[in-house]
XYZ file of N, CA, C and O in Angstrom:
720
model
N 40.527 -15.238 4.846
C 39.492 -14.437 5.443
C 40.013 -13.838 6.756
O 40.623 -14.520 7.562
N 39.770 -12.554 6.948
C 40.210 -11.862 8.166
C 39.323 -12.261 9.340
O 38.120 -12.440 9.178
N 39.921 -12.391 10.524
C 39.102 -12.741 11.694
C 38.210 -11.575 12.104
O 38.453 -10.429 11.746
N 37.203 -11.898 12.852
C 36.306 -10.871 13.397
C 37.044 -10.072 14.468
O 38.045 -10.533 15.020
N 36.526 -8.883 14.803
C 37.148 -8.120 15.900
C 36.996 -8.875 17.223
O 35.960 -9.473 17.479
N 38.031 -8.823 18.043
C 37.987 -9.487 19.349
C 37.115 -8.714 20.323
O 37.001 -7.488 20.228
N 36.516 -9.447 21.262
C 35.702 -8.863 22.324
C 36.164 -9.462 23.643
O 37.079 -10.285 23.678
N 35.494 -9.105 24.730
C 35.831 -9.704 26.021
C 35.524 -11.197 26.051
O 36.125 -11.933 26.823
N 34.597 -11.645 25.219
C 34.192 -13.063 25.204
C 34.887 -13.883 24.128
O 34.976 -15.103 24.246
N 35.342 -13.241 23.061
C 35.932 -13.943 21.920
C 37.193 -13.240 21.455
O 37.177 -12.035 21.194
N 38.283 -14.010 21.365
C 39.567 -13.493 20.897
C 39.857 -14.167 19.544
O 40.107 -15.372 19.499
N 39.778 -13.383 18.469
C 39.938 -13.920 17.114
C 41.377 -13.747 16.656
O 41.977 -12.682 16.815
N 41.949 -14.821 16.060
C 43.353 -14.821 15.648
C 43.459 -15.283 14.196
O 42.966 -16.355 13.835
N 44.117 -14.482 13.368
C 44.367 -14.863 11.972
C 45.638 -15.714 11.909
O 46.401 -15.797 12.888
N 45.891 -16.306 10.751
C 47.126 -17.082 10.575
C 48.346 -16.186 10.794
O 49.309 -16.591 11.449
N 48.324 -14.972 10.240
C 49.462 -14.066 10.421
C 49.675 -13.725 11.894
O 50.811 -13.736 12.379
N 48.610 -13.425 12.604
C 48.725 -13.128 14.031
C 49.243 -14.330 14.805
O 50.073 -14.194 15.713
N 48.754 -15.506 14.450
C 49.173 -16.741 15.107
C 50.680 -16.943 14.951
O 51.395 -17.186 15.924
N 51.172 -16.797 13.724
C 52.607 -16.983 13.488
C 53.439 -15.898 14.183
O 54.516 -16.186 14.719
N 52.942 -14.670 14.207
C 53.656 -13.604 14.924
C 53.730 -13.896 16.421
O 54.748 -13.629 17.065
N 52.669 -14.469 16.981
C 52.682 -14.834 18.410
C 53.767 -15.871 18.687
O 54.479 -15.774 19.691
N 53.891 -16.862 17.813
C 54.932 -17.880 18.006
C 56.314 -17.232 17.933
O 57.194 -17.519 18.755
N 56.510 -16.346 16.969
C 57.796 -15.663 16.848
C 58.071 -14.798 18.080
O 59.203 -14.733 18.562
N 57.046 -14.129 18.601
C 57.215 -13.312 19.800
C 57.582 -14.177 21.009
O 58.420 -13.777 21.824
N 56.963 -15.359 21.114
C 57.307 -16.271 22.200
C 58.778 -16.695 22.087
O 59.508 -16.692 23.082
N 59.209 -17.016 20.882
C 60.610 -17.403 20.668
C 61.550 -16.270 21.095
O 62.578 -16.511 21.741
N 61.173 -15.051 20.772
C 61.998 -13.906 21.124
C 62.019 -13.670 22.635
O 63.073 -13.366 23.209
N 60.875 -13.830 23.293
C 60.825 -13.676 24.754
C 61.769 -14.665 25.450
O 62.496 -14.291 26.374
N 61.740 -15.907 25.003
C 62.622 -16.915 25.607
C 64.080 -16.547 25.342
O 64.917 -16.577 26.246
N 64.380 -16.159 24.116
C 65.753 -15.780 23.759
C 66.229 -14.603 24.614
O 67.350 -14.630 25.160
N 65.391 -13.568 24.723
C 65.779 -12.377 25.478
C 65.954 -12.650 26.970
O 66.649 -11.911 27.649
N 65.349 -13.735 27.463
C 65.516 -14.083 28.880
C 66.915 -14.627 29.164
O 67.345 -14.649 30.311
N 67.580 -15.094 28.118
C 68.919 -15.655 28.289
C 68.941 -17.108 28.735
O 70.011 -17.708 28.873
N 67.762 -17.695 28.965
C 67.709 -19.077 29.434
C 68.050 -20.030 28.296
O 67.496 -19.941 27.203
N 68.954 -20.938 28.563
C 69.363 -21.949 27.594
C 68.693 -23.268 27.954
O 68.722 -23.653 29.114
N 68.113 -23.931 26.989
C 67.448 -25.213 27.239
C 67.926 -26.236 26.230
O 68.495 -25.895 25.187
N 67.707 -27.513 26.586
C 68.208 -28.621 25.769
C 67.150 -29.205 24.840
O 67.467 -29.740 23.784
N 65.891 -29.149 25.279
C 64.807 -29.801 24.539
C 63.532 -28.985 24.681
O 63.362 -28.237 25.633
N 62.655 -29.172 23.713
C 61.324 -28.586 23.776
C 60.331 -29.731 23.843
O 60.443 -30.703 23.091
N 59.374 -29.621 24.737
C 58.283 -30.584 24.807
C 57.000 -29.812 24.582
O 56.705 -28.852 25.296
N 56.247 -30.218 23.556
C 54.978 -29.550 23.286
C 53.824 -30.468 23.639
O 53.958 -31.694 23.598
N 52.722 -29.849 24.011
C 51.518 -30.603 24.326
C 50.630 -30.656 23.091
O 50.277 -29.618 22.524
N 50.311 -31.865 22.680
C 49.445 -32.048 21.520
C 48.007 -32.012 21.989
O 47.700 -32.534 23.072
N 47.174 -31.332 21.296
C 47.304 -30.872 19.945
C 47.712 -29.418 19.843
O 48.458 -29.035 18.951
N 47.228 -28.571 20.734
C 47.415 -27.130 20.583
C 48.850 -26.650 20.537
O 49.154 -25.651 19.894
N 49.757 -27.329 21.207
C 51.140 -26.871 21.256
C 52.033 -27.413 20.158
O 53.201 -27.046 20.081
N 51.501 -28.259 19.286
C 52.350 -28.891 18.261
C 52.919 -27.867 17.295
O 54.120 -27.880 17.010
N 52.113 -26.970 16.783
C 52.621 -25.955 15.847
C 53.611 -25.040 16.551
O 54.638 -24.668 15.977
N 53.304 -24.677 17.780
C 54.192 -23.822 18.561
C 55.538 -24.525 18.752
O 56.606 -23.954 18.491
N 55.503 -25.754 19.214
C 56.734 -26.514 19.449
C 57.539 -26.734 18.183
O 58.767 -26.635 18.196
N 56.851 -27.016 17.073
C 57.541 -27.247 15.801
C 58.347 -26.016 15.390
O 59.532 -26.113 15.071
N 57.722 -24.854 15.432
C 58.413 -23.633 15.011
C 59.564 -23.321 15.967
O 60.680 -23.013 15.522
N 59.326 -23.422 17.271
C 60.398 -23.143 18.232
C 61.564 -24.116 18.074
O 62.728 -23.727 18.156
N 61.250 -25.376 17.822
C 62.298 -26.383 17.625
C 63.151 -26.048 16.399
O 64.364 -26.244 16.409
N 62.522 -25.534 15.370
C 63.266 -25.147 14.159
C 64.132 -23.915 14.434
O 65.294 -23.852 14.026
N 63.576 -22.911 15.121
C 64.320 -21.681 15.417
C 65.508 -21.966 16.318
O 66.619 -21.485 16.088
N 65.303 -22.762 17.356
C 66.363 -23.034 18.332
C 67.231 -24.230 17.965
O 68.243 -24.468 18.609
N 66.814 -24.996 16.983
C 67.564 -26.182 16.531
C 67.854 -27.132 17.694
O 68.994 -27.536 17.936
N 66.776 -27.458 18.426
C 66.870 -28.430 19.513
C 65.820 -29.515 19.289
O 64.834 -29.300 18.573
N 66.026 -30.687 19.889
C 65.047 -31.772 19.725
C 63.655 -31.387 20.234
O 63.522 -30.657 21.218
N 62.651 -31.912 19.554
C 61.260 -31.665 19.892
C 60.613 -32.950 20.383
O 60.682 -33.981 19.726
N 60.005 -32.858 21.548
C 59.219 -33.967 22.078
C 57.747 -33.607 22.020
O 57.386 -32.427 22.099
N 56.913 -34.616 21.881
C 55.465 -34.400 21.816
C 54.806 -35.287 22.858
O 55.048 -36.487 22.905
N 53.975 -34.670 23.682
C 53.193 -35.382 24.676
C 51.726 -35.118 24.374
O 51.301 -33.962 24.380
N 50.990 -36.158 24.087
C 49.570 -35.999 23.797
C 48.778 -35.870 25.086
O 48.946 -36.659 26.014
N 47.947 -34.853 25.136
C 47.024 -34.649 26.246
C 45.670 -34.327 25.633
O 45.585 -33.850 24.505
N 44.631 -34.588 26.374
C 43.299 -34.293 25.861
C 42.355 -34.034 27.023
O 42.277 -34.826 27.947
N 41.668 -32.895 26.929
C 40.618 -32.620 27.914
C 39.436 -31.904 27.286
O 38.342 -31.960 27.814
N 39.656 -31.245 26.147
C 38.559 -30.508 25.496
C 37.887 -31.394 24.460
O 38.087 -31.258 23.262
N 37.069 -32.317 24.948
C 36.342 -33.222 24.050
C 34.843 -32.985 24.133
O 34.104 -33.351 23.241
N 34.389 -32.394 25.211
C 32.957 -32.194 25.434
C 32.444 -31.046 24.560
O 33.175 -30.116 24.259
N 31.187 -31.130 24.152
C 30.505 -30.053 23.399
C 31.344 -29.597 22.212
O 31.675 -28.423 22.066
N 31.719 -30.557 21.363
C 32.512 -30.269 20.150
C 33.808 -29.532 20.465
O 34.253 -28.665 19.739
N 34.431 -29.891 21.567
C 35.727 -29.330 21.923
C 35.676 -27.986 22.599
O 36.689 -27.305 22.694
N 34.517 -27.571 23.113
C 34.419 -26.260 23.748
C 34.301 -26.320 25.260
O 34.282 -25.287 25.907
N 34.225 -27.529 25.828
C 34.156 -27.665 27.282
C 35.221 -28.636 27.754
O 35.412 -29.697 27.173
N 35.889 -28.262 28.835
C 36.942 -29.103 29.370
C 36.340 -30.254 30.160
O 35.438 -30.077 30.959
N 36.837 -31.456 29.866
C 36.415 -32.647 30.581
C 37.578 -33.242 31.346
O 38.512 -32.535 31.733
N 37.563 -34.546 31.534
C 38.633 -35.264 32.240
C 39.934 -35.191 31.435
O 39.937 -35.347 30.228
N 41.044 -34.936 32.109
C 42.337 -34.830 31.446
C 42.956 -36.212 31.255
O 43.076 -36.980 32.212
N 43.371 -36.510 30.022
C 44.121 -37.717 29.706
C 45.530 -37.304 29.305
O 45.703 -36.379 28.508
N 46.529 -37.982 29.855
C 47.930 -37.750 29.513
C 48.466 -39.052 28.938
O 48.359 -40.101 29.570
N 49.062 -38.979 27.747
C 49.600 -40.179 27.099
C 50.687 -40.816 27.961
O 51.398 -40.125 28.707
N 50.819 -42.113 27.820
C 51.806 -42.843 28.601
C 53.233 -42.580 28.122
O 54.177 -42.584 28.894
N 53.398 -42.323 26.808
C 54.727 -42.177 26.230
C 54.902 -40.814 25.554
O 53.930 -40.197 25.134
N 56.141 -40.394 25.444
C 56.506 -39.169 24.745
C 57.266 -39.557 23.487
O 58.128 -40.444 23.520
N 56.949 -38.902 22.393
C 57.710 -39.066 21.157
C 58.716 -37.924 21.108
O 58.342 -36.760 21.259
N 59.984 -38.257 20.907
C 61.022 -37.211 20.872
C 61.978 -37.518 19.730
O 62.256 -38.690 19.440
N 62.478 -36.463 19.070
C 63.292 -36.653 17.876
C 64.696 -37.168 18.164
O 65.284 -37.809 17.314
N 65.245 -36.851 19.331
C 66.596 -37.306 19.667
C 66.708 -37.559 21.154
O 66.345 -36.721 21.954
N 67.197 -38.714 21.522
C 67.463 -39.003 22.924
C 66.206 -39.220 23.742
O 65.199 -39.715 23.260
N 66.297 -38.813 24.989
C 65.191 -38.942 25.925
C 64.920 -37.578 26.544
O 65.676 -36.629 26.329
N 63.895 -37.478 27.321
C 63.547 -36.203 27.939
C 64.394 -36.015 29.190
O 64.184 -36.673 30.212
N 65.378 -35.118 29.091
C 66.274 -34.854 30.201
C 66.828 -33.444 30.079
O 66.545 -32.748 29.109
N 67.595 -33.048 31.067
C 68.213 -31.721 31.037
C 67.192 -30.616 31.240
O 66.207 -30.764 31.946
N 67.463 -29.493 30.595
C 66.586 -28.324 30.691
C 65.542 -28.410 29.583
O 65.882 -28.494 28.407
N 64.268 -28.373 29.990
C 63.166 -28.576 29.060
C 62.249 -27.364 29.041
O 61.834 -26.875 30.098
N 61.930 -26.902 27.828
C 60.925 -25.860 27.650
C 59.621 -26.551 27.270
O 59.533 -27.194 26.224
N 58.631 -26.458 28.139
C 57.310 -27.050 27.911
C 56.423 -25.988 27.284
O 56.247 -24.903 27.862
N 55.880 -26.257 26.073
C 55.064 -25.260 25.382
C 53.687 -25.793 25.020
O 53.494 -26.986 24.798
N 52.755 -24.866 24.994
C 51.388 -25.140 24.556
C 50.867 -23.856 23.925
O 51.522 -22.813 24.002
N 49.692 -23.937 23.313
C 49.136 -22.719 22.731
C 48.635 -21.776 23.817
O 48.794 -20.575 23.734
N 48.029 -22.325 24.869
C 47.480 -21.479 25.920
C 47.486 -22.200 27.255
O 47.594 -23.410 27.315
N 47.366 -21.415 28.300
C 47.055 -21.964 29.607
C 45.711 -21.362 29.981
O 45.551 -20.139 30.032
N 44.732 -22.242 30.117
C 43.358 -21.822 30.394
C 43.123 -21.894 31.899
O 43.469 -20.974 32.625
N 42.631 -22.991 32.397
C 42.422 -23.124 33.842
C 43.725 -23.381 34.587
O 43.831 -23.111 35.768
N 44.713 -23.936 33.883
C 45.982 -24.295 34.501
C 46.039 -25.754 34.917
O 47.102 -26.263 35.262
N 44.913 -26.441 34.860
C 44.849 -27.849 35.256
C 45.812 -28.698 34.443
O 46.586 -29.480 34.999
N 45.798 -28.564 33.131
C 46.665 -29.378 32.280
C 48.129 -29.117 32.608
O 48.907 -30.049 32.804
N 48.527 -27.842 32.687
C 49.928 -27.521 32.967
C 50.386 -28.090 34.305
O 51.471 -28.652 34.405
N 49.577 -27.946 35.341
C 49.964 -28.472 36.650
C 50.088 -29.990 36.634
O 51.056 -30.547 37.153
N 49.104 -30.662 36.043
C 49.130 -32.124 36.021
C 50.278 -32.645 35.152
O 50.935 -33.625 35.512
N 50.520 -32.013 34.003
C 51.619 -32.444 33.143
C 52.959 -32.223 33.831
O 53.829 -33.083 33.804
N 53.117 -31.089 34.458
C 54.373 -30.806 35.170
C 54.626 -31.861 36.242
O 55.722 -32.412 36.349
N 53.615 -32.193 37.040
C 53.752 -33.230 38.069
C 54.095 -34.580 37.435
O 54.952 -35.308 37.937
N 53.425 -34.904 36.340
C 53.667 -36.156 35.616
C 55.125 -36.230 35.132
O 55.794 -37.252 35.303
N 55.603 -35.144 34.542
C 56.959 -35.141 33.988
C 58.020 -35.261 35.074
O 58.999 -35.992 34.921
N 57.839 -34.553 36.159
C 58.808 -34.618 37.267
C 58.894 -36.034 37.819
O 59.971 -36.527 38.157
N 57.753 -36.715 37.888
C 57.718 -38.085 38.399
C 58.299 -39.082 37.404
O 59.107 -39.941 37.765
N 57.897 -38.963 36.146
C 58.281 -39.955 35.126
C 59.667 -39.730 34.520
O 60.251 -40.652 33.973
N 60.181 -38.514 34.589
C 61.460 -38.190 33.954
C 62.376 -37.460 34.932
O 62.589 -36.247 34.815
N 62.953 -38.187 35.893
C 63.785 -37.547 36.927
C 65.070 -36.926 36.369
O 65.712 -36.143 37.071
N 65.418 -37.222 35.120
C 66.620 -36.627 34.525
C 66.374 -35.187 34.043
O 67.309 -34.523 33.589
N 65.127 -34.711 34.146
C 64.868 -33.304 33.836
C 65.439 -32.481 34.991
O 65.065 -32.669 36.144
N 66.370 -31.583 34.662
C 67.021 -30.785 35.699
C 66.330 -29.440 35.913
O 66.433 -28.852 36.990
N 65.654 -28.946 34.881
C 64.914 -27.691 34.988
C 63.847 -27.677 33.905
O 64.074 -28.154 32.796
N 62.693 -27.124 34.264
C 61.616 -27.014 33.291
C 60.986 -25.625 33.414
O 60.692 -25.166 34.521
N 60.835 -24.994 32.249
C 60.104 -23.732 32.191
C 58.971 -23.903 31.178
O 59.008 -24.794 30.327
N 57.995 -23.004 31.273
C 56.811 -23.126 30.424
C 56.614 -21.879 29.581
O 56.923 -20.759 30.004
N 56.072 -22.091 28.374
C 55.777 -20.987 27.478
C 54.480 -21.221 26.733
O 54.210 -22.349 26.303
N 53.683 -20.170 26.596
C 52.411 -20.241 25.885
C 52.205 -18.958 25.089
O 52.825 -17.933 25.366
N 51.320 -19.043 24.124
C 50.944 -17.847 23.381
C 49.976 -17.000 24.203
O 50.115 -15.790 24.271
N 48.990 -17.673 24.847
C 47.945 -16.953 25.579
C 47.819 -17.499 26.992
O 47.758 -18.705 27.203
N 47.734 -16.595 27.946
C 47.560 -16.916 29.356
C 46.253 -16.277 29.805
O 46.113 -15.053 29.830
N 45.283 -17.108 30.139
C 43.981 -16.601 30.561
C 44.021 -16.185 32.030
O 44.662 -16.829 32.856
N 43.279 -15.123 32.325
C 43.296 -14.513 33.648
C 42.867 -15.413 34.787
O 43.331 -15.251 35.906
N 41.993 -16.388 34.525
C 41.519 -17.246 35.618
C 42.415 -18.450 35.865
O 42.125 -19.274 36.719
N 43.504 -18.547 35.145
C 44.396 -19.696 35.267
C 45.021 -19.795 36.658
O 45.416 -18.797 37.248
N 45.113 -21.029 37.140
C 45.783 -21.302 38.407
C 47.273 -21.570 38.204
O 48.004 -21.741 39.169
N 47.708 -21.630 36.936
C 49.126 -21.840 36.615
C 49.667 -20.555 35.990
O 48.975 -19.878 35.242
N 50.898 -20.249 36.297
C 51.545 -19.056 35.753
C 52.690 -19.508 34.844
O 53.664 -20.097 35.323
N 52.565 -19.253 33.526
C 53.645 -19.655 32.631
C 54.876 -18.758 32.817
O 54.752 -17.587 33.185
N 56.038 -19.314 32.552
C 57.267 -18.521 32.632
C 57.332 -17.504 31.498
O 57.854 -16.403 31.676
N 56.824 -17.895 30.333
C 56.827 -17.027 29.163
C 55.433 -17.050 28.530
O 54.838 -18.114 28.378
N 54.946 -15.870 28.149
C 53.656 -15.789 27.467
C 53.654 -14.546 26.585
O 54.349 -13.574 26.863
N 52.854 -14.587 25.532
C 52.773 -13.464 24.613
C 51.654 -12.511 25.018
O 51.848 -11.311 25.076
N 50.467 -13.051 25.301
C 49.327 -12.201 25.667
C 48.648 -12.745 26.913
O 48.391 -13.941 27.000
N 48.362 -11.853 27.861
C 47.527 -12.233 28.998
C 46.120 -11.748 28.687
O 45.923 -10.587 28.327
N 45.149 -12.640 28.819
C 43.760 -12.337 28.495
C 42.943 -12.365 29.784
O 42.418 -13.413 30.173
N 42.813 -11.218 30.468
C 42.177 -11.191 31.785
C 40.691 -11.567 31.789
O 40.177 -12.003 32.815
N 40.001 -11.411 30.651
C 38.566 -11.703 30.633
C 38.267 -13.154 30.230
O 37.102 -13.518 30.088
N 39.304 -13.960 30.030
C 39.150 -15.386 29.729
C 38.305 -15.676 28.487
O 37.429 -16.533 28.515
N 38.567 -14.996 27.371
C 37.737 -15.229 26.181
C 38.009 -16.581 25.549
O 39.050 -17.205 25.799
N 37.071 -17.020 24.722
C 37.312 -18.186 23.880
C 38.259 -17.721 22.791
O 38.026 -16.700 22.143
N 39.352 -18.456 22.575
C 40.339 -18.073 21.565
C 40.000 -18.819 20.278
O 40.058 -20.046 20.229
N 39.656 -18.062 19.250
C 39.331 -18.627 17.936
C 40.609 -18.663 17.111
O 40.996 -17.659 16.514
N 41.266 -19.825 17.118
C 42.511 -19.970 16.385
C 42.215 -20.256 14.914
O 41.161 -20.786 14.574
N 43.142 -19.914 14.022
C 42.835 -19.974 12.592
C 42.565 -21.382 12.058
O 41.927 -21.533 11.022
N 42.979 -22.387 12.771
C 42.784 -23.755 12.281
C 41.518 -24.397 12.827
O 41.223 -25.551 12.528
N 40.724 -23.677 13.619
C 39.540 -24.303 14.212
C 38.490 -24.689 13.185
O 37.637 -25.526 13.472
N 38.524 -24.114 11.969
C 37.595 -24.538 10.914
C 37.726 -26.028 10.628
O 36.750 -26.685 10.265
N 38.932 -26.550 10.798
C 39.154 -27.980 10.526
C 38.471 -28.886 11.538
O 38.302 -30.069 11.300
N 38.075 -28.332 12.687
C 37.369 -29.127 13.692
C 35.993 -29.564 13.225
O 35.448 -30.545 13.713
N 35.414 -28.822 12.294
C 34.055 -29.146 11.856
C 33.966 -29.651 10.420
O 32.891 -30.004 9.974
N 35.069 -29.708 9.712
C 35.032 -30.227 8.345
C 35.394 -31.710 8.366
O 36.233 -32.148 9.157
N 34.742 -32.485 7.521
C 34.978 -33.922 7.433
C 35.424 -34.275 6.011
O 35.211 -33.485 5.075
N 36.062 -35.424 5.831
C 36.619 -35.772 4.523
C 35.626 -35.637 3.350
O 36.006 -35.175 2.272
N 34.388 -36.016 3.574
C 33.420 -35.958 2.468
C 33.076 -34.517 2.081
O 32.489 -34.277 1.030
N 33.482 -33.540 2.893
C 33.209 -32.134 2.608
C 34.396 -31.425 1.952
O 34.272 -30.266 1.561
N 35.510 -32.114 1.834
C 36.736 -31.462 1.377
C 36.651 -30.913 -0.042
O 37.168 -29.825 -0.315
N 36.028 -31.641 -0.944
C 36.000 -31.173 -2.331
C 35.345 -29.791 -2.429
O 35.903 -28.878 -3.039
N 34.181 -29.619 -1.821
C 33.515 -28.315 -1.886
C 34.296 -27.270 -1.095
O 34.338 -26.095 -1.473
N 34.923 -27.657 -0.009
C 35.746 -26.752 0.805
C 36.915 -26.198 -0.016
O 37.179 -25.003 -0.013
N 37.605 -27.095 -0.712
C 38.749 -26.687 -1.526
C 38.287 -25.780 -2.662
O 38.905 -24.760 -2.949
N 37.207 -26.165 -3.324
C 36.667 -25.367 -4.424
C 36.301 -23.963 -3.925
O 36.584 -22.968 -4.588
N 35.657 -23.894 -2.772
C 35.271 -22.599 -2.184
C 36.509 -21.740 -1.924
O 36.530 -20.545 -2.221
N 37.543 -22.338 -1.398
C 38.784 -21.610 -1.106
C 39.481 -21.119 -2.350
O 40.106 -20.055 -2.349
N 39.368 -21.847 -3.449
C 40.005 -21.416 -4.699
C 39.268 -20.271 -5.350
O 39.833 -19.513 -6.109
N 37.972 -20.138 -5.052
C 37.193 -19.064 -5.674
C 37.293 -17.758 -4.901
O 36.864 -16.728 -5.373
N 37.866 -17.782 -3.689
C 37.987 -16.547 -2.890
C 39.180 -15.739 -3.313
O 40.157 -16.135 -3.742
């Protein structure tokens, strides 16, 4: 199903657009000439972004779980939780690190995570950040971004349907998808 037209309040993204944004982010980093050793993505929103970039660049992928959008069915930012440990495919978090997420909204998560990483992982020699969407009201400025959204719309990503479906609804969901 095609997404609705975007407005100042709502930014709709299809699967194709989502994947193109990730590819554009990869190209922006490449064109900058910056070489990095590892990618660290913020779960949940940055996992798909980090996975694709890790495959394109053939570098280890680390995952750091963070959570703040739990209020009002995930539409309001609450208290930020940062996981105690990082899962990484090879080695430890050190050297030059590209920190990625799907978006930077208020900038709170990016600032707090950056401070956390600098404190907990002193072997990081340089860190840059990359996102698909950078909202205009953000207090953090990513090093790389695909789209700047000055009106701070809600971004409707293609996987958000899964936020409201539960296991007992899957059979009818799958059947509905097969009939389209």
